[in-house]
Amino acid sequence: MNPSDPRAMQPTEDPSAPKPERPKVVVKLRGQIWEVEGNRRAREVVRELGLNPESYLVVRDGELITDDTILRPGDRVELIAVISGG
Amino acid sequence: MRCRKCRERAVIHMRQHKLALCRDHYLAWIPEQTERFIRKYRMFTRDEPVLVAVSGGKDSLALWDVLLRLGYRADGLYLGLGIDGDIGYSDASYAKIRAFAEQHPEARLHVLDIRETYGESIPELAQRTRRGKGKPCSVCGLVKRHEMNRIAHELGYPVLATGHNLDDEVAVLFQNTLHWNTGYLARQYPVLPGGDGFARKVKPFCRFYERETAAYAILRGIDYIYDECPYSVGATTIYYKELLDRLEADRPGAKLSFYLSFLRAKDQDGLFAHVQEGERAEMHPCSRCGQPTTAPDLCAFCRLWPEEVLERPTETFIPLTLAPVAEPPEAA
């Protein structure tokens, strides 16, 4: 389309329509699911959930990752609690 | 983060060692370090059969796996405790252990069900004897210690290995230090000598953080029981572990340093040595089972059960051995 064509200036979306939600990081722990913002290190996500990164391992797509790994929107991770015993 | 050895993607970062490793190098590092600890603390030699106490959790199954990978003669011992907790805890634990054992035909698995043997599960026993204020943990520990030692002795294993990790050791050290429980502090060590009715007790994982044994189990594909014992909810040990992990988060290496400084104080400065000498001297054989005790007649385990239970035929108390067995272990 020619940029001078007035149709090119038309908004592609209705500004009053609700914006689609940005994908989030899905976190699973002991059967519970949380959705949190991405583009942050795994340890920051763990802390946001009120947990201590020392006490959890992070698995993404079945692979263990270090807690400095950046989690991207759409990532699905599982937290594995490591403390056991009584 | 990259592996220090090959620059591949790291799967674990051990801040206390300033060491990040990839999957392959981590799976090699754990057995190497385990072997180092076995030798350093003179736990056992390759000529000695080892009985590994397995619960179905990450630590004990990982330990059994590592010892087999290192070529040790390591067999498993499972005690069925009869704990359900609405999740079938003991049954689920046993299923994990059976599955592991089936994948390792070079090892044997000995199984003793407490209820079948003595007529009561651990929760039932705790209720009848009213020990532990509604929680069976105290009586459970007592039964496990006695039976593990008895079975190791009767089956000819000079060494009993448990999967205690550094977090277990540090939580106990912390608790005993808070109470200045010098008797327990005197006994705490990676290896407890055998003899006089005791199997030698060893903890080859005592210098690994709990997150490291969990990482090993995951990376090796070991299917362990993830659920906790239902009676461990609110346990003091777990509370101390959480506290110590908060310390570790701020001061990487704090847990390891606490434990190693304690061992050094015992080794080099003789900390609590006089307490330990006194305790062993006070022991004598239980008048029924023969295991060492400080009680005047029957040991605490034998006092738990009615006389008719303890007088059952000898074969009642022999564990079931599952397995691909080649030969029985050589006598100690």
Tab-separated table of C-alpha atoms in Angstrom:
chain	number	residue	atom	x	y	z
A	1	MET	CA	0.000	0.000	0.000
A	2	ASN	CA	1.195	3.474	-0.882
A	3	PRO	CA	2.073	5.350	2.312
A	4	SER	CA	0.370	8.434	0.944
A	5	ASP	CA	-2.884	6.507	0.676
A	6	PRO	CA	-5.117	7.828	3.488
A	7	ARG	CA	-6.100	4.274	4.297
A	8	ALA	CA	-2.533	3.725	5.510
A	9	MET	CA	-3.227	6.138	8.347
A	10	GLN	CA	-6.147	4.142	9.618
A	11	PRO	CA	-5.571	2.544	13.027
A	12	THR	CA	-5.449	-1.200	12.705
A	13	GLU	CA	-7.183	-1.726	16.045
A	14	ASP	CA	-10.000	-0.116	17.869
A	15	PRO	CA	-8.195	1.890	20.627
A	16	SER	CA	-11.071	1.303	22.989
A	17	ALA	CA	-10.789	-2.488	22.633
A	18	PRO	CA	-9.005	-4.295	25.490
A	19	LYS	CA	-5.362	-4.938	24.651
A	20	PRO	CA	-4.412	-8.589	24.311
A	21	GLU	CA	-2.562	-9.811	27.385
A	22	ARG	CA	1.167	-10.260	27.028
A	23	PRO	CA	2.209	-13.867	27.491
A	24	LYS	CA	3.527	-14.618	30.935
A	25	VAL	CA	5.844	-17.114	32.526
A	26	VAL	CA	3.890	-20.053	33.893
A	27	VAL	CA	5.310	-21.434	37.126
A	28	LYS	CA	4.248	-24.750	38.637
A	29	LEU	CA	5.005	-25.870	42.172
A	30	ARG	CA	3.473	-28.884	43.913
A	31	GLY	CA	0.419	-28.821	41.623
A	32	GLN	CA	-0.167	-25.070	41.963
A	33	ILE	CA	0.203	-22.715	39.008
A	34	TRP	CA	1.248	-19.063	38.962
A	35	GLU	CA	1.592	-16.644	36.062
A	36	VAL	CA	4.278	-13.998	36.425
A	37	GLU	CA	6.003	-11.422	34.245
A	38	GLY	CA	8.893	-12.658	32.133
A	39	ASN	CA	12.217	-11.232	30.951
A	40	ARG	CA	13.663	-11.698	34.405
A	41	ARG	CA	16.106	-14.092	35.980
A	42	ALA	CA	14.685	-17.292	37.427
A	43	ARG	CA	15.786	-16.355	40.946
A	44	GLU	CA	13.828	-13.085	40.743
A	45	VAL	CA	10.704	-15.012	39.759
A	46	VAL	CA	11.221	-17.429	42.660
A	47	ARG	CA	11.657	-14.515	45.072
A	48	GLU	CA	8.505	-12.838	43.754
A	49	LEU	CA	6.569	-15.916	44.835
A	50	GLY	CA	7.915	-15.408	48.355
A	51	LEU	CA	10.306	-18.341	48.097
A	52	ASN	CA	14.022	-18.648	48.744
A	53	PRO	CA	15.940	-19.585	45.559
A	54	GLU	CA	18.332	-21.616	47.741
A	55	SER	CA	15.529	-24.047	48.494
A	56	TYR	CA	14.287	-24.678	44.953
A	57	LEU	CA	15.566	-25.998	41.658
A	58	VAL	CA	14.113	-24.674	38.411
A	59	VAL	CA	13.243	-26.979	35.508
A	60	ARG	CA	12.285	-25.574	32.107
A	61	ASP	CA	11.072	-27.878	29.337
A	62	GLY	CA	12.328	-30.826	31.340
A	63	GLU	CA	15.818	-29.362	31.740
A	64	LEU	CA	17.441	-28.071	34.877
A	65	ILE	CA	18.477	-24.420	34.591
A	66	THR	CA	20.618	-22.172	36.769
A	67	ASP	CA	18.865	-19.423	38.662
A	68	ASP	CA	20.503	-16.650	36.603
A	69	THR	CA	18.699	-17.891	33.462
A	70	ILE	CA	16.386	-15.282	31.933
A	71	LEU	CA	12.809	-16.557	31.759
A	72	ARG	CA	10.993	-15.351	28.649
A	73	PRO	CA	7.265	-14.700	28.273
A	74	GLY	CA	5.620	-17.989	27.372
A	75	ASP	CA	8.184	-20.102	29.242
A	76	ARG	CA	6.751	-22.846	31.440
A	77	VAL	CA	8.874	-23.794	34.427
A	78	GLU	CA	8.515	-26.125	37.372
A	79	LEU	CA	9.998	-25.427	40.793
A	80	ILE	CA	11.326	-28.427	42.660
A	81	ALA	CA	11.451	-28.019	46.436
A	82	VAL	CA	14.647	-29.551	47.750
A	83	ILE	CA	14.114	-29.366	51.512
A	84	SER	CA	13.039	-32.684	52.946
A	85	GLY	CA	13.028	-34.561	56.177
A	86	GLY	CA	11.627	-34.140	59.581
B	1	MET	CA	25.997	-19.414	32.940
B	2	ARG	CA	28.579	-21.749	31.448
B	3	CYS	CA	30.219	-24.924	32.678
B	4	ARG	CA	33.646	-24.188	34.110
B	5	LYS	CA	35.081	-27.281	32.450
B	6	CYS	CA	33.664	-27.225	28.903
B	7	ARG	CA	31.753	-23.937	28.497
B	8	GLU	CA	28.519	-25.768	27.685
B	9	ARG	CA	25.305	-24.509	29.305
B	10	ALA	CA	25.494	-25.027	33.071
B	11	VAL	CA	22.677	-26.840	34.857
B	12	ILE	CA	23.813	-26.023	38.372
B	13	HIS	CA	25.741	-23.282	40.101
B	14	MET	CA	27.259	-24.182	43.460
B	15	ARG	CA	27.968	-20.794	44.901
B	16	GLN	CA	29.798	-22.170	47.930
B	17	HIS	CA	32.375	-23.682	45.563
B	18	LYS	CA	32.147	-20.901	42.934
B	19	LEU	CA	31.541	-23.748	40.516
B	20	ALA	CA	29.023	-24.096	37.678
B	21	LEU	CA	28.793	-27.360	35.741
B	22	CYS	CA	26.947	-28.750	32.733
B	23	ARG	CA	24.902	-31.939	32.954
B	24	ASP	CA	27.667	-34.342	31.966
B	25	HIS	CA	30.334	-32.789	34.153
B	26	TYR	CA	27.960	-32.586	37.106
B	27	LEU	CA	27.033	-36.254	36.766
B	28	ALA	CA	30.744	-37.050	36.844
B	29	TRP	CA	31.547	-34.599	39.667
B	30	ILE	CA	29.110	-36.089	42.199
B	31	PRO	CA	30.604	-39.613	42.149
B	32	GLU	CA	34.148	-38.196	42.151
B	33	GLN	CA	33.422	-36.142	45.241
B	34	THR	CA	31.575	-39.020	46.917
B	35	GLU	CA	34.611	-41.234	46.405
B	36	ARG	CA	36.800	-38.489	47.860
B	37	PHE	CA	34.638	-38.250	50.989
B	38	ILE	CA	34.518	-42.048	51.398
B	39	ARG	CA	38.319	-42.121	51.403
B	40	LYS	CA	38.872	-38.956	53.402
B	41	TYR	CA	36.706	-40.137	56.295
B	42	ARG	CA	37.728	-43.795	55.843
B	43	MET	CA	34.144	-44.903	55.513
B	44	PHE	CA	34.650	-48.263	53.800
B	45	THR	CA	36.748	-50.097	51.244
B	46	ARG	CA	35.801	-51.878	48.045
B	47	ASP	CA	36.067	-55.225	49.849
B	48	GLU	CA	33.267	-54.387	52.265
B	49	PRO	CA	29.613	-54.895	51.314
B	50	VAL	CA	27.542	-51.818	52.091
B	51	LEU	CA	23.910	-51.805	53.129
B	52	VAL	CA	22.215	-48.599	51.963
B	53	ALA	CA	19.153	-47.540	53.937
B	54	VAL	CA	16.661	-46.462	51.279
B	55	SER	CA	13.482	-44.502	51.930
B	56	GLY	CA	12.445	-43.776	48.344
B	57	GLY	CA	13.531	-40.142	48.679
B	58	LYS	CA	16.076	-38.343	46.519
B	59	ASP	CA	19.045	-38.671	48.870
B	60	SER	CA	18.984	-42.383	49.567
B	61	LEU	CA	18.214	-43.416	45.988
B	62	ALA	CA	20.863	-41.029	44.654
B	63	LEU	CA	23.371	-42.475	47.126
B	64	TRP	CA	22.567	-46.042	46.104
B	65	ASP	CA	22.930	-45.018	42.458
B	66	VAL	CA	26.291	-43.326	43.030
B	67	LEU	CA	27.736	-46.237	45.020
B	68	LEU	CA	26.719	-48.672	42.281
B	69	ARG	CA	28.216	-46.412	39.619
B	70	LEU	CA	31.433	-46.323	41.609
B	71	GLY	CA	31.494	-50.113	41.635
B	72	TYR	CA	30.835	-50.685	45.320
B	73	ARG	CA	28.943	-53.750	46.476
B	74	ALA	CA	25.892	-51.803	47.634
B	75	ASP	CA	22.566	-53.419	48.488
B	76	GLY	CA	19.419	-51.664	49.676
B	77	LEU	CA	17.402	-51.989	52.858
B	78	TYR	CA	13.841	-50.725	52.997
B	79	LEU	CA	11.785	-50.667	56.181
B	80	GLY	CA	8.035	-50.544	55.584
B	81	LEU	CA	6.750	-48.158	58.227
B	82	GLY	CA	3.031	-48.368	57.416
B	83	ILE	CA	2.590	-44.599	57.046
B	84	ASP	CA	-0.361	-43.621	54.909
B	85	GLY	CA	-1.322	-40.003	55.604
B	86	ASP	CA	-4.053	-40.162	52.912
B	87	ILE	CA	-1.399	-40.321	50.225
B	88	GLY	CA	-0.303	-43.931	50.656
B	89	TYR	CA	3.119	-42.618	51.631
B	90	SER	CA	4.840	-45.889	52.519
B	91	ASP	CA	3.331	-47.788	49.579
B	92	ALA	CA	4.369	-45.050	47.154
B	93	SER	CA	7.885	-44.974	48.614
B	94	TYR	CA	8.226	-48.711	48.266
B	95	ALA	CA	7.043	-48.592	44.655
B	96	LYS	CA	9.819	-46.106	43.808
B	97	ILE	CA	12.421	-48.290	45.465
B	98	ARG	CA	11.201	-51.433	43.702
B	99	ALA	CA	11.348	-49.616	40.369
B	100	PHE	CA	14.906	-48.476	41.087
B	101	ALA	CA	15.993	-51.954	42.192
B	102	GLU	CA	14.523	-53.533	39.076
B	103	GLN	CA	16.734	-51.277	36.977
B	104	HIS	CA	19.831	-52.398	38.905
B	105	PRO	CA	20.116	-56.167	38.693
B	106	GLU	CA	23.597	-56.000	40.199
B	107	ALA	CA	22.096	-55.055	43.590
B	108	ARG	CA	19.804	-56.717	46.069
B	109	LEU	CA	16.974	-55.185	48.023
B	110	HIS	CA	16.123	-56.329	51.537
B	111	VAL	CA	12.654	-55.455	52.792
B	112	LEU	CA	11.206	-55.620	56.276
B	113	ASP	CA	7.656	-54.554	56.942
B	114	ILE	CA	7.339	-53.381	60.542
B	115	ARG	CA	3.662	-54.193	60.847
B	116	GLU	CA	4.007	-57.693	59.413
B	117	THR	CA	6.985	-58.357	61.636
B	118	TYR	CA	5.912	-56.786	64.918
B	119	GLY	CA	2.136	-56.498	64.491
B	120	GLU	CA	1.877	-52.708	64.460
B	121	SER	CA	2.735	-49.945	62.023
B	122	ILE	CA	4.775	-46.981	63.225
B	123	PRO	CA	1.707	-44.723	63.716
B	124	GLU	CA	-0.093	-47.507	65.623
B	125	LEU	CA	2.941	-48.136	67.778
B	126	ALA	CA	3.304	-44.433	68.527
B	127	GLN	CA	-0.350	-44.232	69.519
B	128	ARG	CA	-0.184	-47.245	71.822
B	129	THR	CA	3.041	-46.239	73.524
B	130	ARG	CA	2.064	-42.555	73.650
B	131	ARG	CA	5.503	-41.468	72.658
B	132	GLY	CA	6.070	-38.251	70.748
B	133	LYS	CA	2.981	-36.200	71.639
B	134	GLY	CA	0.819	-37.394	68.752
B	135	LYS	CA	3.679	-37.519	66.256
B	136	PRO	CA	5.423	-40.809	65.557
B	137	CYS	CA	8.798	-39.268	64.586
B	138	SER	CA	10.548	-40.184	67.824
B	139	VAL	CA	9.404	-43.807	67.836
B	140	CYS	CA	10.030	-44.022	64.077
B	141	GLY	CA	13.652	-42.955	64.540
B	142	LEU	CA	14.125	-45.412	67.379
B	143	VAL	CA	12.691	-48.349	65.392
B	144	LYS	CA	14.653	-47.491	62.253
B	145	ARG	CA	17.977	-47.187	64.085
B	146	HIS	CA	17.470	-50.493	65.884
B	147	GLU	CA	16.257	-52.452	62.884
B	148	MET	CA	18.833	-51.101	60.462
B	149	ASN	CA	21.600	-51.997	62.856
B	150	ARG	CA	20.134	-55.428	63.604
B	151	ILE	CA	19.602	-56.332	59.954
B	152	ALA	CA	23.036	-55.075	58.875
B	153	HIS	CA	24.589	-57.234	61.596
B	154	GLU	CA	22.490	-60.338	60.904
B	155	LEU	CA	22.971	-60.206	57.130
B	156	GLY	CA	26.714	-59.700	57.443
B	157	TYR	CA	27.074	-56.096	56.290
B	158	PRO	CA	29.783	-54.298	58.260
B	159	VAL	CA	28.709	-50.918	56.880
B	160	LEU	CA	25.355	-49.153	56.955
B	161	ALA	CA	25.133	-46.100	54.672
B	162	THR	CA	22.494	-43.401	54.904
B	163	GLY	CA	21.731	-40.566	52.488
B	164	HIS	CA	22.132	-37.727	55.000
B	165	ASN	CA	23.205	-34.591	53.147
B	166	LEU	CA	24.897	-31.445	54.402
B	167	ASP	CA	21.599	-29.700	55.092
B	168	ASP	CA	20.518	-32.615	57.295
B	169	GLU	CA	23.819	-32.492	59.148
B	170	VAL	CA	23.845	-28.729	59.572
B	171	ALA	CA	20.216	-28.624	60.768
B	172	VAL	CA	21.028	-31.217	63.447
B	173	LEU	CA	24.250	-29.410	64.349
B	174	PHE	CA	22.364	-26.143	64.666
B	175	GLN	CA	19.666	-27.707	66.823
B	176	ASN	CA	22.142	-29.440	69.098
B	177	THR	CA	24.237	-26.306	69.407
B	178	LEU	CA	21.193	-24.239	70.382
B	179	HIS	CA	20.605	-26.704	73.211
B	180	TRP	CA	24.308	-27.405	73.867
B	181	ASN	CA	23.493	-31.077	73.660
B	182	THR	CA	27.051	-32.255	74.061
B	183	GLY	CA	26.209	-35.969	73.873
B	184	TYR	CA	24.752	-35.631	70.376
B	185	LEU	CA	27.429	-33.171	69.295
B	186	ALA	CA	30.085	-35.647	70.377
B	187	ARG	CA	28.589	-38.389	68.187
B	188	GLN	CA	27.952	-36.330	65.053
B	189	TYR	CA	30.494	-37.203	62.373
B	190	PRO	CA	30.539	-38.504	58.767
B	191	VAL	CA	31.409	-41.967	60.057
B	192	LEU	CA	30.540	-43.642	63.327
B	193	PRO	CA	32.794	-46.580	64.098
B	194	GLY	CA	31.356	-50.071	64.284
B	195	GLY	CA	32.084	-52.823	66.753
B	196	ASP	CA	30.562	-53.795	70.090
B	197	GLY	CA	27.255	-54.612	68.391
B	198	PHE	CA	27.162	-51.590	66.097
B	199	ALA	CA	27.439	-51.606	62.316
B	200	ARG	CA	29.709	-48.833	61.083
B	201	LYS	CA	27.445	-45.972	60.045
B	202	VAL	CA	28.530	-43.759	57.191
B	203	LYS	CA	27.165	-40.693	55.430
B	204	PRO	CA	28.913	-40.394	52.050
B	205	PHE	CA	26.709	-37.426	51.007
B	206	CYS	CA	27.371	-35.395	54.143
B	207	ARG	CA	29.149	-32.626	52.230
B	208	PHE	CA	26.609	-32.184	49.434
B	209	TYR	CA	23.930	-29.555	49.715
B	210	GLU	CA	20.400	-30.866	49.503
B	211	ARG	CA	19.850	-29.019	46.206
B	212	GLU	CA	22.835	-30.927	44.798
B	213	THR	CA	21.472	-34.372	45.631
B	214	ALA	CA	18.086	-33.331	44.219
B	215	ALA	CA	19.767	-32.055	41.046
B	216	TYR	CA	21.674	-35.313	40.722
B	217	ALA	CA	18.493	-37.387	41.081
B	218	ILE	CA	16.679	-35.281	38.478
B	219	LEU	CA	19.545	-35.378	36.003
B	220	ARG	CA	19.953	-39.131	36.406
B	221	GLY	CA	16.241	-39.637	35.872
B	222	ILE	CA	15.807	-41.243	39.286
B	223	ASP	CA	12.115	-41.420	40.085
B	224	TYR	CA	12.007	-40.530	43.781
B	225	ILE	CA	9.113	-39.801	46.099
B	226	TYR	CA	8.566	-36.078	46.029
B	227	ASP	CA	5.895	-36.028	48.721
B	228	GLU	CA	7.153	-35.529	52.222
B	229	CYS	CA	6.352	-37.892	55.049
B	230	PRO	CA	2.932	-36.585	56.200
B	231	TYR	CA	4.228	-36.404	59.763
B	232	SER	CA	7.102	-34.078	58.820
B	233	VAL	CA	4.772	-31.093	58.345
B	234	GLY	CA	5.902	-28.436	60.795
B	235	ALA	CA	8.961	-30.431	61.838
B	236	THR	CA	11.642	-28.476	63.645
B	237	THR	CA	14.320	-29.791	61.302
B	238	ILE	CA	12.546	-28.285	58.297
B	239	TYR	CA	12.203	-24.970	60.128
B	240	TYR	CA	15.946	-24.949	60.831
B	241	LYS	CA	16.709	-25.824	57.220
B	242	GLU	CA	14.653	-22.867	56.024
B	243	LEU	CA	16.422	-20.577	58.471
B	244	LEU	CA	19.816	-21.832	57.347
B	245	ASP	CA	18.868	-21.381	53.684
B	246	ARG	CA	18.081	-17.745	54.419
B	247	LEU	CA	21.546	-17.398	55.875
B	248	GLU	CA	23.020	-19.208	52.867
B	249	ALA	CA	21.214	-16.879	50.435
B	250	ASP	CA	22.940	-13.884	52.027
B	251	ARG	CA	26.238	-15.616	52.792
B	252	PRO	CA	27.013	-18.302	50.210
B	253	GLY	CA	28.991	-21.073	51.827
B	254	ALA	CA	27.738	-20.386	55.360
B	255	LYS	CA	26.269	-23.882	55.789
B	256	LEU	CA	29.355	-25.652	54.486
B	257	SER	CA	31.630	-23.503	56.617
B	258	PHE	CA	29.567	-24.184	59.763
B	259	TYR	CA	29.799	-27.942	59.239
B	260	LEU	CA	33.458	-28.094	58.217
B	261	SER	CA	34.518	-25.819	61.083
B	262	PHE	CA	32.698	-28.147	63.466
B	263	LEU	CA	34.471	-31.213	62.042
B	264	ARG	CA	37.807	-29.408	62.205
B	265	ALA	CA	37.257	-28.459	65.834
B	266	LYS	CA	36.583	-32.118	66.619
B	267	ASP	CA	39.485	-33.479	64.565
B	268	GLN	CA	42.142	-30.935	65.460
B	269	ASP	CA	41.098	-29.564	68.823
B	270	GLY	CA	39.425	-32.634	70.306
B	271	LEU	CA	36.135	-30.818	70.811
B	272	PHE	CA	33.739	-33.062	72.809
B	273	ALA	CA	36.227	-35.964	72.821
B	274	HIS	CA	35.880	-36.472	76.559
B	275	VAL	CA	32.069	-36.700	76.227
B	276	GLN	CA	32.257	-39.422	73.584
B	277	GLU	CA	34.666	-41.568	75.551
B	278	GLY	CA	32.385	-41.464	78.551
B	279	GLU	CA	29.270	-42.421	76.564
B	280	ARG	CA	30.712	-45.542	74.974
B	281	ALA	CA	32.013	-46.728	78.306
B	282	GLU	CA	28.492	-46.660	79.742
B	283	MET	CA	27.082	-49.034	77.109
B	284	HIS	CA	26.306	-52.702	77.592
B	285	PRO	CA	24.267	-55.290	75.620
B	286	CYS	CA	20.471	-55.319	75.898
B	287	SER	CA	19.434	-58.427	77.840
B	288	ARG	CA	17.084	-59.530	75.015
B	289	CYS	CA	18.391	-58.401	71.627
B	290	GLY	CA	22.053	-57.868	72.540
B	291	GLN	CA	22.287	-54.449	70.919
B	292	PRO	CA	24.239	-51.828	72.856
B	293	THR	CA	22.216	-49.703	75.246
B	294	THR	CA	22.755	-47.379	78.172
B	295	ALA	CA	19.552	-48.685	79.830
B	296	PRO	CA	20.089	-51.078	82.728
B	297	ASP	CA	18.270	-54.114	81.256
B	298	LEU	CA	16.175	-53.944	78.067
B	299	CYS	CA	17.022	-51.405	75.379
B	300	ALA	CA	14.467	-48.744	74.429
B	301	PHE	CA	13.392	-50.725	71.340
B	302	CYS	CA	12.680	-53.951	73.219
B	303	ARG	CA	10.696	-52.008	75.816
B	304	LEU	CA	8.302	-50.893	73.056
B	305	TRP	CA	6.841	-54.343	72.386
B	306	PRO	CA	4.869	-56.898	74.377
B	307	GLU	CA	6.878	-59.962	75.323
B	308	GLU	CA	4.879	-62.308	73.064
B	309	VAL	CA	5.813	-60.238	70.028
B	310	LEU	CA	9.522	-60.429	70.711
B	311	GLU	CA	9.282	-64.171	71.325
B	312	ARG	CA	7.961	-64.927	67.850
B	313	PRO	CA	9.960	-67.451	65.814
B	314	THR	CA	13.339	-66.171	64.648
B	315	GLU	CA	12.374	-66.319	60.970
B	316	THR	CA	9.684	-63.697	61.607
B	317	PHE	CA	12.411	-61.080	61.919
B	318	ILE	CA	14.346	-61.959	58.793
B	319	PRO	CA	13.823	-59.454	55.978
B	320	LEU	CA	12.573	-60.513	52.588
B	321	THR	CA	15.331	-60.352	50.012
B	322	LEU	CA	14.241	-59.436	46.523
B	323	ALA	CA	16.520	-59.866	43.809
B	324	PRO	CA	18.649	-60.977	41.237
B	325	VAL	CA	21.094	-62.324	43.592
B	326	ALA	CA	24.316	-63.786	42.720
B	327	GLU	CA	25.902	-64.653	46.033
B	328	PRO	CA	25.305	-63.648	49.623
B	329	PRO	CA	27.647	-60.983	50.969
B	330	GLU	CA	30.790	-62.154	52.622
B	331	ALA	CA	30.562	-62.130	56.360
B	332	ALA	CA	32.038	-59.097	58.063
